[in-house]
């Protein structure tokens, strides 16, 4: 997953989710990307049909794919490792295209969402603690460009593999907290 820099989701549940942020979080939870990954979704479950069209008219299929099919959701920044909820995990600095700079840190087990529009790019400098990893070595920093999208930038310190508490009350509370942070169900 570290080598992937783009994940394209296709299928009815992703294409027809009531909110694009719901599609993005489903893809993050299912694929569990590591480091910086751009996520996009097939707008109306068109990719299988474009595959068939490409055998007859490659340029038409490519044009429809680029103009009408792909919805860029944004970028996900995530770490590998397991920890205790609240344990220090990540420090980062995001420089947005307008020059605004956000410096922050996040504990293990959190999600954070920043708006960044389609076509815009920001730069993140991030350093995990020694317990966590971007896939290049524990505690090693990254500096990467982030692609914007209809959702924006998601910083995910829930670790990889994603593990939920076994206690039902704790699990439900954590899932509700993440849903509220991501504004999944307004």
Coordinates of C-alpha atoms in Angstrom, one line a residue:
X1 CA 0.0 0.0 0.0
X2 CA 2.9 2.4 0.5
X3 CA 3.7 2.4 -3.2
X4 CA 0.1 3.4 -4.2
X5 CA -0.5 7.1 -4.7
X6 CA -4.0 6.8 -6.2
X7 CA -6.9 4.6 -5.3
X8 CA -10.0 4.8 -7.5
X9 CA -13.1 3.3 -6.0
X10 CA -15.9 2.0 -8.3
X11 CA -19.2 0.3 -7.5
X12 CA -22.7 1.3 -6.7
X13 CA -22.1 1.8 -3.0
X14 CA -19.3 4.2 -3.6
X15 CA -20.8 6.0 -6.6
X16 CA -24.2 6.4 -4.9
X17 CA -23.3 7.2 -1.3
X18 CA -25.3 10.2 -0.1
X19 CA -22.2 12.2 0.6
X20 CA -18.7 11.9 -1.0
X21 CA -17.1 12.0 2.4
X22 CA -18.9 8.7 3.1
X23 CA -17.3 7.2 0.0
X24 CA -13.9 8.4 1.1
X25 CA -14.1 7.0 4.6
X26 CA -15.3 3.7 3.3
X27 CA -12.3 3.5 1.0
X28 CA -9.9 4.6 3.7
X29 CA -11.2 1.9 6.1
X30 CA -11.3 -0.8 3.4
X31 CA -8.0 -0.2 1.7
X32 CA -6.1 1.2 4.7
X33 CA -3.7 3.3 2.7
X34 CA -0.3 4.2 4.2
X35 CA 1.6 7.5 3.9
X36 CA 0.0 9.9 1.3
X37 CA -2.7 8.6 -1.0
X38 CA -5.1 10.4 -3.3
X39 CA -8.6 8.9 -3.4
X40 CA -11.1 9.3 -6.1
X41 CA -14.4 7.6 -7.0
X42 CA -16.2 6.6 -10.2
X43 CA -19.0 9.1 -10.4
X44 CA -21.8 6.9 -11.6
X45 CA -20.3 3.4 -11.8
X46 CA -19.2 4.1 -15.3
X47 CA -15.7 2.4 -15.3
X48 CA -16.8 -1.1 -16.4
X49 CA -18.6 0.4 -19.4
X50 CA -15.7 2.6 -20.3
X51 CA -13.5 -0.5 -20.3
X52 CA -15.7 -2.1 -23.0
X53 CA -15.8 1.2 -24.9
X54 CA -12.0 1.4 -24.8
X55 CA -11.8 -1.7 -27.0
X56 CA -13.7 0.1 -29.7
X57 CA -12.7 3.8 -29.2
X58 CA -9.8 4.3 -26.8
X59 CA -9.8 8.2 -27.0
X60 CA -13.5 8.5 -26.4
X61 CA -13.3 6.2 -23.3
X62 CA -10.3 8.2 -22.0
X63 CA -12.0 11.5 -22.5
X64 CA -15.2 10.4 -20.8
X65 CA -13.2 8.9 -17.9
X66 CA -11.2 12.1 -17.3
X67 CA -14.1 14.6 -17.8
X68 CA -17.2 12.8 -16.5
X69 CA -16.2 9.7 -14.5
X70 CA -13.5 10.6 -12.0
X71 CA -14.5 12.5 -8.9
X72 CA -11.4 13.4 -6.9
X73 CA -12.1 13.1 -3.2
X74 CA -8.8 14.4 -1.8
X75 CA -5.8 13.0 0.0
X76 CA -5.4 10.7 3.0
X77 CA -2.3 10.9 5.2
X78 CA -2.0 7.9 7.4
X79 CA 0.5 5.9 9.6
X80 CA 1.2 2.3 10.2
X81 CA 1.4 0.9 13.8
X82 CA -0.7 0.2 16.8
X83 CA -1.0 2.2 19.9
X84 CA -3.2 3.3 22.8
X85 CA -5.9 5.8 22.1
X86 CA -4.6 9.3 23.0
X87 CA -0.9 8.3 22.8
X88 CA 1.2 10.9 20.9
X89 CA 1.4 9.8 17.3
X90 CA 2.1 12.5 14.7
X91 CA 3.3 16.1 14.3
X92 CA 2.7 17.9 11.0
X93 CA 2.7 21.1 9.1
X94 CA 0.5 21.8 6.1
X95 CA 1.2 24.7 3.8
X96 CA -1.9 25.6 1.8
X97 CA -1.9 27.2 -1.7
X98 CA -2.9 30.6 -0.3
X99 CA 0.1 30.6 2.0
X100 CA -1.8 29.6 5.2
X101 CA 0.2 27.2 7.4
X102 CA -1.3 24.8 9.9
X103 CA 1.0 23.2 12.4
X104 CA -0.5 20.6 14.7
X105 CA 0.0 17.2 16.4
X106 CA -2.4 14.3 16.7
X107 CA -2.7 11.5 19.1
X108 CA -3.2 7.9 18.1
X109 CA -6.8 7.0 17.1
X110 CA -7.9 10.2 15.6
X111 CA -9.2 11.6 12.3
X112 CA -8.9 15.2 11.1
X113 CA -10.4 16.9 8.0
X114 CA -9.1 20.0 6.2
X115 CA -10.8 21.5 3.2
X116 CA -8.7 21.6 0.0
X117 CA -10.6 22.1 -3.3
X118 CA -10.3 20.0 -6.5
X119 CA -7.3 21.2 -8.5
X120 CA -5.5 22.7 -5.5
X121 CA -2.4 21.3 -3.9
X122 CA -0.9 21.7 -0.4
X123 CA 2.4 20.4 1.1
X124 CA 2.6 18.4 4.2
X125 CA 5.7 17.8 6.4
X126 CA 4.9 15.1 8.9
X127 CA 6.9 13.2 11.5
X128 CA 5.5 10.2 13.4
X129 CA 6.7 9.2 16.8
X130 CA 9.1 6.2 17.1
X131 CA 6.1 3.9 17.5
X132 CA 4.6 4.8 14.1
X133 CA 5.7 4.6 10.5
X134 CA 4.8 5.9 7.0
X135 CA 6.2 2.7 5.5
X136 CA 9.8 4.1 5.3
X137 CA 10.9 3.4 8.8
X138 CA 9.6 4.1 12.3
X139 CA 9.7 7.8 13.2
X140 CA 10.9 8.9 9.8
X141 CA 9.5 12.1 8.3
X142 CA 7.9 12.8 5.0
X143 CA 7.4 15.9 2.9
X144 CA 4.8 15.4 0.2
X145 CA 2.3 17.2 -2.0
X146 CA -1.4 16.7 -1.2
X147 CA -4.1 16.8 -3.9
X148 CA -7.4 18.5 -3.1
X149 CA -10.8 17.1 -3.8
X150 CA -14.5 17.5 -3.0
X151 CA -13.8 16.2 0.5
X152 CA -10.2 17.6 1.1
X153 CA -7.4 16.3 3.2
X154 CA -7.9 13.5 5.8
X155 CA -5.2 13.0 8.5
X156 CA -5.7 9.5 9.9
X157 CA -3.8 8.4 13.0
X158 CA -5.9 5.3 13.6
X159 CA -3.0 3.1 12.7
X160 CA -2.6 0.1 10.4
X161 CA -4.0 -2.4 10.7
X162 CA -7.1 -0.6 11.8
X163 CA -8.2 -2.2 15.0
X164 CA -11.5 -1.4 16.8
X165 CA -12.0 -1.9 20.6
X166 CA -13.6 -5.2 21.5
X167 CA -15.7 -3.6 24.1
X168 CA -19.0 -2.6 22.4
X169 CA -19.5 0.6 24.4
X170 CA -16.0 1.8 23.6
X171 CA -16.2 0.8 19.9
X172 CA -19.6 2.6 19.4
X173 CA -18.3 5.7 21.1
X174 CA -15.2 5.7 18.9
X175 CA -17.1 5.1 15.7
X176 CA -19.5 8.0 16.6
X177 CA -16.6 10.3 17.4
X178 CA -15.0 9.6 13.9
X179 CA -18.4 10.0 12.2
X180 CA -18.8 13.4 13.9
X181 CA -15.3 14.5 13.0
X182 CA -15.8 13.6 9.4
X183 CA -19.3 15.0 9.3
X184 CA -20.6 11.7 7.9
X185 CA -24.2 12.1 9.0
X186 CA -25.1 15.8 9.5

